[in-house]
Amino acid sequence: MTRQQIIENIRKKQSFLCVGLDTDIKKIPSHLLQCDDPVFEFNKAIIDATAEYCIAYKPNIAFYESNGICGWQALEKTIKYIQQNYPDQLIIADAKRGDIGNTSAMYARTFFEHLNVDAVTVAPYMGEDSVSPFLGYAGKWVILLALTSNKGSKDFQLITNAEGTPLYKTVICKSSEWANDDELMYVVGATQGELFKEIRSEAPNHFLLVPGVGAQGGSLEEVCKYGMTEDCGLIVNSSRGIIYASQDTDFARVAAHKAQELQQQMAKLLPAGLKK
Amino acid sequence: MTRQQIIENIRKKQSFLCVGLDTDIKKIPSHLLQCDDPVFEFNKAIIDATAEYCIAYKPNIAFYESNGICGWQALEKTIKYIQQNYPDQLIIADAKRGDIGNTSAMYARTFFEHLNVDAVTVAPYMGEDSVSPFLGYAGKWVILLALTSNKGSKDFQLITNAEGTPLYKTVICKSSEWANDDELMYVVGATQGELFKEIRSEAPNHFLLVPGVGAQGGSLEEVCKYGMTEDCGLIVNSSRGIIYASQDTDFARVAAHKAQELQQQMAKLLPAGLKK
């Protein structure tokens, strides 16, 4: 999916919401456990209920991998279901992979060829040759970890070098030499508040994938205040706050309501050029 | 597997070799492609041929994931085969995972419960709460990326802070507050030569998993000169140099020969207290 298509979807939906499919078989409503593939049935219901309010889905690979082969089956079915029924949705594999070149090339093959998703999250620690094998796939995106939403983001990402530049800024600065903003995005946690200003000083035009609104406590208004560009430039994810809003038989209806609430807030926060 | 068991296996086998199972269906001998599960058949033959010369196997998860469900089946069968036939082998899932706490907990479930391997490689970029969910499993190991073998290791791992400390040393220093050397190892690339001295100044007793001998050009003698402790403290991996030494019908015999060559070099390099 091209940058222009993403922006057009944001305008059309009046939303920059990504729904995170962190589907844990231990947390889904018990009536679904009778199905052949409870995780897929849950995802299908969530997707059908929320698709009109969001522009992206983000399956979190850990939650599927933990069920081994059954988990991979549910993941593959979920991705195909979105591709066949909602082809304008951006599909992000939240995988945080990254390894030496020949191994990253295998991960790229997994996500961009075998699963054929639109984007994959990648960890930067191993440097350029661990990231570059994911680049150069037409219409595919690398979403590189920059400044994450969790407490541990302070441990290494904020360490400053002799010139006072924190690691997350160096990651953005160096990696923006490896690819343009038409195939590279960054992960920046919603919990980082004013630091979005710093991010925008290094990456004025890149799209940012922003987790951490909802269960993790980030503020949508603050993210938009400091992070929004004239192309929107934000894809804000909510996982637990939507998919587990109810754990009863009404889970899909409640998820739709939560997604709609966020979409309505987002519509008001869009830049003038994208408002309907 | 406990630290003491690893050391005892090193003494028994006179080896600190790990065989990397980076099994690419495009590189295995063509006669195996007629089997139901060529990747598993290849691994089985490699394992049977090399087990007497090594103390660990390291399946590289990327190579299995890239084949989707079939790949996961081959991975699970390979791990079970080692556990049932060679229970004294340390099994390392080379996965380089790491995410926010609830997601890392799912990855830990994948590797330590579902697959039940002994160790998993973890990326440090997201800090303590991304690593700690992997800790506290009895007899299981976290192998944290410190200073990797690839060219890109220079991009971020060598960045120095205001006090002149490079990032990889900060990673070792901070993470050694999270766990002891009985459940935490570090990845240090064989290509890093004299920097092993720096590593040993921060981590005098930790075991190091050392990739990069062979195809990547690292020197076994140099690694031992600067990195070996009185408990050995090294697990040196070779993947391509062993498993693809021949791509013909004699691949297992040639792999055994390559593993034995390394084992014989290792026997001479062991510390006095572990030599037979």
Coordinates of C-alpha atoms in Angstrom, one line a residue, chain A residues 12 29 34 40 54-55 58 73 94 111 159 187-188 191 224 243 252 254:
Chain A
K12 CA -12.3 8.5 3.6
P29 CA -15.4 -15.0 25.5
Q34 CA -16.6 -24.4 21.2
F40 CA -10.0 -16.8 14.2
C54 CA -10.2 1.9 11.3
I55 CA -7.6 2.0 8.6
K58 CA -2.1 -5.1 13.6
Q73 CA -3.2 -21.3 11.2
D94 CA 3.8 -6.7 14.9
F111 CA 6.0 -11.5 6.3
I159 CA 20.9 7.2 26.6
V187 CA 7.1 3.2 16.3
V188 CA 6.7 6.0 18.9
T191 CA 3.1 7.6 26.5
C224 CA -1.9 14.7 17.9
I243 CA -10.9 -6.1 21.6
A252 CA -18.0 -7.4 19.0
V254 CA -18.8 -3.2 22.4

